[in-house]
């Protein structure tokens, strides 16, 4: 699988066909996923290796994508070290007691492989059975911190930023602790067979470049440093990150994900020539008639102009109301054109 | 009032002190506003000139800002032409029957001054009593369309984009109709005494530059063209608009608002030398200790480096949990430094 187009593109190497996968490809857009979810809760699926492996493989079968991504959730490692977190339907993760002070740091401990033995087992099944590389993943320290601090959904990250600005020492220690948990969690996945890993810093785009550089980038770099010896490609993802792209590239990943707000040619200029790029179709486009989807896919490929190091993907996760046939057609079109 | 620092800055002219006001300065952060809201609904306040004028003046008295903004809501002109819209607490505007097809265009008619006679009256009271210029405002065609089409809150604008991509003729007609309503609404405010107007395209940052240029910019330009003969300064605002700034400047406003994701010096480069800038403090910073707030305020002023044409403001609206004393201190600091 070392000659997989996905892994080659991650390394900025030439490929015969541009590889494609979709963030949240294993999820509510697929009827076979919804069928599993009717019988099992999210955490039940994640902690049952056969189910997690099945759900991870569903989009590979149906869509013909060039990579699978482990079915999991961003809060899994937090729950694994004892944080009381629930996934509420239609809301997302809710933390019973939000983190707001230095004393809350005591509520986090290092993650040990035994805390996530179900992940080890799931990854082993998948590494043996999948016809394409498996991407492991974890939330980045800032995004995990914002979940812990806000306690629930937020559009402003007011509590998170108040801690970041108001108690910089506590903030730094919290992010460093989360970086350790995250890199330990990624190591487990890589050592069990994940061929690449993606760090989701979904909410980093809420920050100015200065704040990102000072208060967030060091912890994300620690994560990439923490897995560097394992030598698998790393992907660094966020949304609303137009101004942050050069800094995100500095953090040390091989690939940086971009949403649809920045045209891919502009993004590549900001990222520099050493870094591969993943993206950048607006997931909402997939709800439109096919001729609109096709025009957007062609535009992205034209703008990238056959430069090596392009992994075709959405700029954010698949929307639940997406028709899976549209995703299948996108895969076929990218393969035909790329 | 022609020598007001706010109006001079809008025209890119030198001022003695940098002017300051805050988006949503009349609102839930002020106890005197909450006292009014305990007794009256939003639309009741908006349609009762004495109350609307009182609420508009509250932040001028308490905070010492250099401009007032009419207390209103983005959906007021839609409701005035007969759209069934409610403001639901904690949710925002909810449209009883969302707009999804060409047939829905028949549900919009031109706005006549008599539809909003309460606005005329409120603006007249304020123009007579205020010690600072009054800013009128309206929602931009895209943002109004997204409310009409989604029907309620959305993070993805899936229905809006599906109409934009899938039925471009209907889309163009809808935006053009909304542009007419919006410019008629702004004309009423200017002719009654508003000294400047702001066009809120709050959600435009959900679009790629290409889509913005093709499907949104023409209608926003129509709005600015529609009030150009009245010769008051115009402000064009959105969030997440880093990539759109040059296009937003092209739409024809005197001032472009920027959020905190783009440093103000970078924003001014993208906007060009003819355009003034409004912003760009992160509203979440105001929830932090004063030394953090002060550092951010100083940084913005330092980056602007005394260039004419800077109106200090937040990058988005005041958060309800903000301490008004912090806002007052920001006004004093900007005045002392600027």
XYZ file of C-alpha atoms in Angstrom:
676
model
C 0.000 0.000 0.000
C 3.068 2.287 0.010
C 2.233 3.139 -3.598
C -1.272 4.303 -2.670
C -2.119 7.560 -4.414
C -3.293 8.972 -1.088
C 0.013 8.305 0.679
C 2.062 9.548 -2.282
C 0.039 12.774 -2.456
C 0.548 13.298 1.287
C 4.280 13.218 0.579
C 3.899 15.748 -2.246
C 4.858 13.061 -4.761
C 3.349 12.672 -8.260
C 0.316 10.382 -8.625
C -1.578 8.922 -11.578
C -5.000 9.954 -10.240
C -5.724 12.596 -7.607
C -6.819 10.733 -4.448
C -10.181 11.524 -2.853
C -11.781 10.971 0.510
C -14.394 12.911 2.480
C -14.320 14.110 6.052
C -17.270 12.443 7.861
C -17.606 9.976 4.993
C -18.536 7.380 7.625
C -21.686 8.946 8.967
C -25.268 9.995 8.658
C -25.282 10.500 4.890
C -25.076 6.699 4.430
C -28.237 4.591 4.936
C -26.130 1.611 6.078
C -24.619 3.834 8.789
C -28.037 5.048 9.915
C -29.128 1.410 10.136
C -26.277 0.685 12.570
C -27.029 3.850 14.548
C -30.651 2.841 14.985
C -29.450 -0.022 17.154
C -26.297 1.422 18.774
C -25.168 4.656 20.406
C -22.110 6.531 19.143
C -19.826 5.462 21.990
C -21.127 1.886 21.767
C -20.045 1.733 18.140
C -16.683 3.322 18.901
C -15.998 0.863 21.734
C -17.083 -2.249 19.820
C -14.267 -3.020 17.359
C -16.396 -5.034 14.925
C -18.966 -2.257 14.705
C -16.400 0.540 14.485
C -14.533 -1.327 11.761
C -17.751 -2.006 9.834
C -18.809 1.643 9.940
C -15.313 2.738 8.897
C -15.444 0.420 5.866
C -18.944 1.374 4.668
C -17.900 4.460 2.677
C -14.910 2.634 1.171
C -17.296 0.076 -0.297
C -19.972 2.480 -1.424
C -17.978 5.491 -2.554
C -14.693 4.088 -3.827
C -12.632 6.587 -1.826
C -8.845 6.308 -1.646
C -8.588 6.373 2.138
C -10.633 5.328 5.158
C -10.792 7.334 8.361
C -11.207 5.611 11.698
C -14.744 5.952 13.009
C -14.352 7.767 16.297
C -15.120 11.098 17.931
C -12.928 13.992 18.913
C -13.759 13.540 22.625
C -12.819 9.827 22.776
C -9.361 10.360 24.359
C -10.841 12.811 26.891
C -13.463 10.279 27.933
C -10.727 7.643 28.034
C -8.795 9.598 30.679
C -11.903 10.053 32.795
C -13.551 13.305 31.676
C -17.318 13.080 32.098
C -18.539 13.818 28.578
C -21.734 12.863 26.798
C -22.685 13.138 23.142
C -26.102 14.787 23.022
C -28.150 14.310 19.852
C -28.291 17.476 17.767
C -25.946 19.300 20.160
C -22.642 17.450 20.251
C -20.296 16.803 23.171
C -21.417 18.167 26.539
C -18.957 18.227 29.459
C -20.602 17.714 32.864
C -18.207 20.062 34.691
C -16.515 22.535 32.335
C -12.822 23.327 32.879
C -12.345 26.917 33.984
C -9.480 27.112 36.537
C -5.973 25.856 37.260
C -7.456 23.316 39.697
C -9.256 21.651 36.791
C -5.889 20.559 35.388
C -5.839 17.843 38.052
C -8.793 16.256 36.308
C -6.601 15.226 33.363
C -4.094 12.384 33.449
C -1.836 10.923 30.739
C -3.458 8.550 28.254
C -2.191 4.961 28.371
C -2.687 2.505 25.495
C -4.846 0.341 27.778
C -7.329 3.222 28.096
C -8.199 2.775 24.436
C -7.654 -0.927 23.822
C -10.822 -0.967 21.691
C -9.147 1.520 19.336
C -6.086 -0.714 19.034
C -8.305 -3.631 18.165
C -10.424 -1.688 15.653
C -7.364 -0.341 13.871
C -5.837 -3.831 13.671
C -8.992 -5.222 12.058
C -9.057 -2.361 9.577
C -5.361 -2.484 8.721
C -5.806 -6.147 7.846
C -9.032 -5.807 5.858
C -9.033 -2.407 4.157
C -7.998 -2.109 0.495
C -6.915 1.522 1.126
C -4.851 3.289 3.813
C -6.468 4.013 7.171
C -6.257 7.548 8.562
C -6.182 7.805 12.340
C -7.266 11.048 13.946
C -7.431 13.223 17.025
C -8.585 16.673 18.032
C -5.911 19.349 18.341
C -5.169 20.807 21.791
C -6.997 24.109 21.111
C -10.165 22.470 19.843
C -10.156 19.937 22.708
C -9.562 22.769 25.185
C -12.482 24.725 23.759
C -14.787 21.729 24.276
C -13.530 21.287 27.854
C -13.800 24.975 28.712
C -17.080 25.877 26.992
C -18.697 22.640 28.198
C -21.048 22.650 25.218
C -21.535 24.259 21.832
C -20.302 27.845 21.443
C -20.171 30.277 18.557
C -17.883 32.752 20.317
C -15.460 30.706 22.468
C -15.811 33.422 25.111
C -14.780 31.274 28.090
C -11.936 29.713 26.122
C -10.503 33.059 25.097
C -10.994 34.502 28.606
C -8.790 31.701 29.991
C -6.286 32.080 27.147
C -5.896 35.826 27.699
C -6.525 35.937 31.434
C -4.551 32.973 32.749
C -1.796 32.297 30.241
C 0.097 29.898 32.544
C -2.925 27.717 33.175
C -3.697 27.880 29.462
C -0.220 26.768 28.439
C -0.271 23.901 30.903
C -3.735 22.792 29.766
C -2.721 22.809 26.094
C 0.508 20.997 26.807
C -1.329 18.316 28.791
C -3.796 17.935 25.925
C -0.909 17.743 23.432
C 0.498 14.800 25.405
C -2.870 13.032 25.443
C -3.337 13.684 21.730
C 0.052 12.472 20.633
C -0.267 9.375 22.849
C -3.646 8.686 21.220
C -2.231 9.120 17.712
C 0.721 6.864 18.561
C -1.674 4.090 19.590
C -3.416 4.364 16.237
C -0.220 4.457 14.189
C 1.390 1.591 16.099
C -1.736 -0.510 15.508
C -1.675 0.123 11.761
C -2.952 3.596 10.816
C -1.047 4.681 7.693
C -1.558 8.431 8.261
C -3.085 10.687 10.907
C -5.155 13.867 10.802
C -5.179 16.474 13.566
C -8.524 18.302 13.653
C -8.199 21.869 14.887
C -11.696 22.595 13.706
C -12.148 25.825 15.678
C -8.669 27.376 15.318
C -10.116 29.729 12.711
C -11.833 31.633 15.531
C -8.425 33.108 16.416
C -6.331 35.951 15.039
C -2.940 34.939 13.592
C -1.103 36.494 16.570
C -3.128 34.584 19.130
C -2.832 31.398 17.146
C 0.925 31.736 16.882
C 1.444 32.586 20.545
C -1.133 30.429 22.303
C -2.009 27.494 20.053
C 0.701 26.685 17.519
C 3.293 25.497 20.102
C 0.949 22.796 21.428
C -0.027 21.628 17.941
C 3.663 21.435 17.029
C 4.251 19.302 20.122
C 1.689 16.830 18.787
C 3.386 16.538 15.400
C 6.805 16.299 17.074
C 5.400 13.555 19.297
C 4.657 11.268 16.354
C 7.470 12.323 13.999
C 9.602 9.237 14.757
C 6.804 6.959 13.522
C 7.164 8.415 10.040
C 3.584 8.359 8.754
C 2.122 11.329 6.881
C 0.340 13.906 9.038
C -2.566 16.179 8.065
C -3.467 19.417 9.858
C -7.046 20.630 9.452
C -9.214 23.616 10.400
C -11.919 25.883 8.930
C -11.877 29.678 8.527
C -8.096 29.419 8.508
C -7.225 31.618 5.517
C -4.969 33.867 7.588
C -3.497 30.961 9.571
C -2.328 28.773 6.685
C 1.371 29.727 6.792
C 1.412 29.153 10.566
C -0.421 25.842 10.270
C 2.210 24.728 7.782
C 4.906 25.713 10.307
C 3.382 23.357 12.874
C 5.042 20.503 11.039
C 2.372 18.514 9.180
C 2.908 17.111 5.695
C -0.553 18.186 4.543
C -2.727 21.163 5.487
C -6.489 21.093 4.956
C -8.264 24.182 3.613
C -11.928 25.059 3.495
C -13.610 26.604 0.419
C -13.173 30.241 1.446
C -9.638 30.291 0.031
C -9.199 29.206 -3.594
C -6.790 26.255 -3.675
C -4.170 28.093 -5.765
C -4.123 30.948 -3.230
C -3.926 28.434 -0.386
C -0.944 26.682 -1.955
C 0.880 29.981 -2.325
C 0.369 30.678 1.376
C 1.422 27.167 2.375
C 4.620 27.073 0.389
C 5.945 24.406 -1.948
C 6.889 21.757 0.638
C 3.402 21.206 1.954
C 0.601 19.197 0.343
C -2.976 20.460 0.456
C -6.283 18.740 1.192
C -9.643 20.167 0.142
C -11.455 22.282 -0.842
C -15.030 21.671 -1.989
C -17.786 23.381 0.015
C -19.890 20.544 1.524
C -23.021 22.613 0.838
C -22.274 22.389 -2.895
C -23.057 18.658 -2.663
C -26.715 19.558 -1.967
C -26.956 21.306 -5.364
C -27.753 19.913 -8.833
C -24.966 17.841 -10.372
C -23.947 20.408 -12.992
C -23.109 22.855 -10.173
C -21.136 20.180 -8.313
C -19.254 19.212 -11.450
C -18.320 22.824 -12.215
C -16.903 23.269 -8.709
C -14.913 20.016 -8.823
C -13.451 20.977 -12.202
C -12.598 24.456 -10.947
C -10.648 23.081 -7.976
C -8.669 20.698 -10.189
C -8.017 23.422 -12.765
C -6.785 25.820 -10.114
C -4.447 23.194 -8.678
C -3.175 22.725 -12.209
C -1.849 19.167 -11.676
C 0.587 20.200 -8.961
C 1.614 17.140 -6.930
C 0.431 17.037 -3.351
C -3.328 17.497 -3.750
C -5.764 15.298 -1.854
C -9.297 16.059 -2.991
C -11.732 16.415 -0.091
C -14.462 18.662 1.206
C -13.553 21.804 3.114
C -15.463 20.461 6.146
C -17.464 17.320 6.952
C -20.137 15.704 4.749
C -23.532 17.222 5.608
C -26.007 14.589 6.854
C -28.543 15.439 4.129
C -26.029 14.701 1.322
C -27.014 12.124 -1.303
C -24.252 9.460 -1.253
C -24.604 9.080 -5.024
C -23.301 12.625 -5.413
C -20.225 11.671 -3.377
C -19.701 8.603 -5.557
C -19.926 10.742 -8.702
C -17.400 13.191 -7.268
C -14.937 10.354 -6.657
C -15.396 9.100 -10.207
C -15.050 12.585 -11.685
C -11.864 13.389 -9.768
C -10.391 10.056 -10.781
C -11.336 10.634 -14.414
C -9.946 14.171 -14.510
C -7.014 13.919 -12.137
C -22.115 67.578 13.201
C -20.298 67.565 9.871
C -17.040 67.804 11.789
C -17.826 64.674 13.794
C -14.776 62.428 14.026
C -16.939 59.480 12.991
C -18.127 61.114 9.759
C -14.658 62.422 8.924
C -13.128 58.987 9.448
C -15.800 57.461 7.189
C -14.572 59.831 4.483
C -10.969 58.798 5.067
C -10.193 62.302 6.400
C -7.823 63.053 9.330
C -9.343 63.252 12.821
C -8.086 64.398 16.210
C -9.259 61.274 18.024
C -10.087 57.914 16.471
C -13.889 57.505 16.675
C -15.379 54.468 18.428
C -18.722 52.746 18.464
C -19.733 49.121 19.008
C -21.971 46.910 16.928
C -24.930 45.868 19.172
C -23.994 48.610 21.642
C -27.743 49.033 22.226
C -28.539 45.645 23.626
C -28.396 43.008 26.287
C -25.051 44.049 27.763
C -26.711 47.174 29.224
C -28.870 46.824 32.377
C -31.043 49.773 31.267
C -31.756 47.909 28.015
C -32.632 44.719 29.857
C -35.028 46.749 32.028
C -36.876 47.925 28.899
C -36.892 44.386 27.455
C -38.486 43.022 30.615
C -41.591 44.981 29.747
C -41.539 45.014 25.931
C -40.887 42.602 23.067
C -38.268 43.375 20.417
C -40.730 44.337 17.691
C -42.763 46.381 20.197
C -39.690 48.461 20.971
C -38.813 48.825 17.295
C -42.341 49.971 16.409
C -42.692 52.428 19.322
C -40.592 55.472 18.383
C -40.102 56.733 21.954
C -38.876 53.339 23.097
C -36.688 52.719 20.048
C -35.131 56.181 20.428
C -34.542 55.641 24.156
C -32.816 52.304 23.593
C -30.713 53.796 20.790
C -29.541 56.602 23.095
C -28.691 54.417 26.108
C -25.182 53.430 24.964
C -24.399 57.000 23.868
C -25.042 58.178 27.437
C -23.298 55.337 29.203
C -20.362 54.591 26.946
C -19.484 57.930 25.351
C -19.370 56.431 21.850
C -18.963 58.647 18.776
C -21.978 57.314 16.879
C -25.384 55.833 17.619
C -26.934 53.045 15.591
C -30.678 52.839 15.118
C -32.218 50.143 17.303
C -33.821 47.757 14.858
C -33.470 44.236 13.516
C -32.286 42.914 10.208
C -35.710 41.387 9.428
C -37.703 44.623 9.991
C -38.063 45.517 6.279
C -39.043 41.921 5.451
C -41.760 41.976 8.089
C -42.800 45.422 6.808
C -43.525 44.011 3.336
C -45.572 41.176 4.785
C -43.177 38.277 5.392
C -44.344 36.212 8.371
C -41.293 36.326 10.625
C -40.951 35.959 14.379
C -37.978 36.616 16.644
C -37.605 33.549 18.857
C -35.678 33.999 22.100
C -32.260 32.336 21.955
C -32.780 31.347 18.301
C -33.266 34.508 16.239
C -35.561 35.169 13.282
C -37.774 32.277 12.221
C -39.670 32.475 8.908
C -43.036 30.682 8.962
C -42.806 29.542 5.326
C -39.218 29.498 4.039
C -38.549 30.726 0.491
C -37.390 27.879 -1.747
C -38.834 28.344 -5.271
C -39.463 30.924 -7.978
C -43.118 31.095 -6.886
C -41.997 32.456 -3.507
C -40.816 35.641 -5.234
C -44.475 36.700 -5.421
C -44.478 36.915 -1.637
C -42.213 40.000 -1.734
C -43.389 43.460 -2.758
C -41.553 46.816 -2.867
C -41.127 48.620 0.433
C -42.958 51.975 0.697
C -42.037 54.611 3.292
C -45.489 54.187 4.881
C -44.627 50.542 5.670
C -42.051 51.796 8.144
C -43.490 55.100 9.385
C -42.354 54.195 12.906
C -38.767 54.132 11.639
C -39.165 57.591 10.104
C -40.470 58.891 13.401
C -37.750 57.237 15.495
C -34.992 58.571 13.267
C -36.455 62.103 13.435
C -36.498 62.011 17.240
C -32.919 60.775 17.291
C -31.597 63.219 14.712
C -32.973 66.045 16.845
C -31.762 64.773 20.213
C -28.517 62.868 19.667
C -25.180 64.569 20.317
C -23.503 62.222 17.787
C -24.340 61.019 14.260
C -26.976 58.337 13.841
C -26.141 55.281 11.724
C -29.073 53.703 9.908
C -28.795 50.087 8.869
C -30.155 47.202 6.843
C -29.299 43.603 6.038
C -27.595 42.971 2.715
C -29.459 40.976 0.052
C -27.443 37.772 0.589
C -27.886 37.746 4.359
C -31.620 38.546 4.048
C -31.961 35.828 1.411
C -30.265 33.317 3.678
C -32.755 34.089 6.462
C -35.690 33.751 4.028
C -34.415 30.534 2.480
C -33.122 28.722 5.570
C -36.171 29.799 7.588
C -34.184 29.605 10.816
C -30.624 29.439 12.079
C -28.107 27.587 9.903
C -24.406 26.925 10.129
C -24.062 25.672 6.571
C -26.505 27.707 4.418
C -27.239 24.494 2.523
C -30.654 25.528 1.187
C -29.371 28.998 0.308
C -26.442 27.659 -1.661
C -28.609 25.001 -3.344
C -30.863 27.779 -4.702
C -27.876 29.929 -5.638
C -26.197 27.133 -7.601
C -29.297 25.318 -8.771
C -31.626 28.112 -9.851
C -29.437 31.063 -10.757
C -32.282 33.031 -12.403
C -34.556 32.767 -9.383
C -31.577 33.608 -7.191
C -30.694 36.735 -9.163
C -34.291 37.923 -9.113
C -34.605 37.284 -5.374
C -31.423 39.211 -4.597
C -32.383 42.056 -6.866
C -35.824 42.310 -5.217
C -34.145 42.323 -1.804
C -31.685 44.979 -3.001
C -34.648 47.214 -3.905
C -36.268 46.673 -0.501
C -32.969 47.322 1.252
C -32.119 50.519 -0.577
C -35.674 51.813 -0.113
C -35.339 51.081 3.615
C -31.984 52.851 3.832
C -33.380 55.851 1.894
C -36.178 56.217 4.453
C -33.622 56.313 7.243
C -31.309 58.778 5.489
C -34.130 61.080 4.426
C -35.375 61.149 8.023
C -31.973 62.132 9.375
C -29.540 59.200 9.523
C -26.040 60.595 8.929
C -24.540 57.306 7.683
C -25.742 53.782 6.924
C -24.311 50.315 7.451
C -25.119 47.313 5.286
C -24.812 44.088 7.291
C -23.801 41.125 5.141
C -23.089 39.127 8.233
C -23.019 35.721 6.535
C -21.229 36.610 3.272
C -18.081 35.032 4.722
C -19.658 31.616 4.153
C -18.939 32.043 0.436
C -15.873 31.592 -1.744
C -14.618 34.747 -3.506
C -15.865 33.475 -6.903
C -19.366 32.815 -5.655
C -19.442 36.119 -3.818
C -18.351 38.006 -6.904
C -20.758 36.266 -9.252
C -23.856 35.808 -7.106
C -23.800 38.373 -4.299
C -21.683 41.420 -5.107
C -23.955 42.753 -7.894
C -26.957 42.985 -5.540
C -24.920 44.654 -2.783
C -23.597 47.149 -5.332
C -27.194 47.893 -6.350
C -27.922 48.843 -2.745
C -25.006 51.263 -2.529
C -25.872 52.684 -5.964
C -29.435 53.129 -4.773
C -28.431 55.536 -2.004
C -25.412 57.177 -3.656
C -27.317 60.375 -4.571
C -28.076 61.014 -0.893
C -24.379 61.432 -0.202
C -24.031 59.991 3.300
C -21.149 57.668 4.199
C -21.816 53.957 3.726
C -20.320 51.048 5.673
C -20.152 47.440 4.400
C -19.834 44.742 7.051
C -19.373 40.972 7.282
C -17.448 38.354 9.285
C -15.048 35.691 7.988
C -14.465 37.950 5.004
C -10.656 37.935 4.794
C -10.677 36.705 1.195
C -13.621 38.924 0.213
C -12.258 42.282 1.342
C -11.137 43.568 -2.078
C -14.514 42.588 -3.558
C -16.433 44.167 -0.683
C -14.525 47.390 -1.315
C -15.542 47.181 -5.000
C -19.205 47.130 -4.004
C -18.975 50.865 -3.472
C -19.042 51.582 0.275
C -16.861 54.237 1.893
C -15.967 51.976 4.816
C -15.507 48.199 5.062
C -15.822 46.405 8.391
C -13.353 43.634 9.272
C -13.468 41.009 11.983
C -10.419 40.089 14.117
C -9.193 37.237 11.934
C -7.342 39.660 9.656
C -4.896 42.087 11.295
C -6.017 45.637 10.476
C -2.821 46.480 8.563
C -3.308 43.422 6.342
C -6.969 44.350 5.872
C -6.099 47.873 4.794
C -3.651 46.543 2.217
C -6.370 44.340 0.745
C -8.920 47.166 0.773
C -6.733 49.760 -0.931
C -6.064 53.343 0.025
C -9.442 54.872 -0.877
C -11.464 52.862 1.597
C -11.784 53.453 5.338
C -11.852 50.507 7.741
C -14.005 49.699 10.757
C -12.989 47.206 13.418
C -11.375 44.976 14.521
C -11.411 43.929 18.179
C -12.618 40.377 18.924
C -15.795 40.771 21.044
C -14.685 37.776 23.118
C -11.617 39.756 24.224
C -13.993 42.024 26.188
C -14.747 39.078 28.507
C -11.065 38.933 29.546
C -9.150 40.842 32.241
C -8.516 44.495 31.420
C -4.793 44.129 30.771
C -5.579 41.696 27.936
C -8.202 44.071 26.511
C -5.825 47.007 26.717
C -3.047 45.120 24.924
C -5.407 44.234 22.069
C -6.720 47.798 21.717
C -3.181 49.145 21.650
C -2.135 46.553 19.092
C -4.944 47.532 16.705
C -4.081 51.217 16.951
C -0.373 50.510 16.533
C -0.989 48.395 13.457
C -3.165 51.088 11.897
C -0.309 53.473 12.579
C -2.457 56.647 12.621
C -3.628 56.206 9.049
C -6.776 58.269 8.470
C -9.993 56.372 7.920
C -10.112 54.111 10.980
C -13.310 53.707 12.968
C -12.618 51.629 16.057
C -15.236 48.936 16.635
C -15.560 45.274 17.453
C -15.229 42.700 14.706
C -18.790 41.502 15.427
C -21.546 42.461 17.894
C -21.112 43.028 21.654
C -21.618 39.716 23.474
C -24.541 39.863 25.946
C -22.321 38.874 28.899
C -19.956 41.842 28.347
C -19.425 44.223 31.285
C -20.397 47.700 29.991
C -17.599 49.222 32.090
C -15.103 47.439 29.851
C -16.715 49.049 26.799
C -16.532 52.458 28.483
C -12.840 51.941 29.251
C -12.183 50.941 25.635
C -13.797 54.182 24.418
C -11.665 56.209 26.828
C -8.493 54.358 25.883
C -9.014 54.762 22.130
C -9.737 58.438 22.622
C -6.644 58.869 24.782
C -4.368 57.024 22.356
C -5.889 57.931 19.014
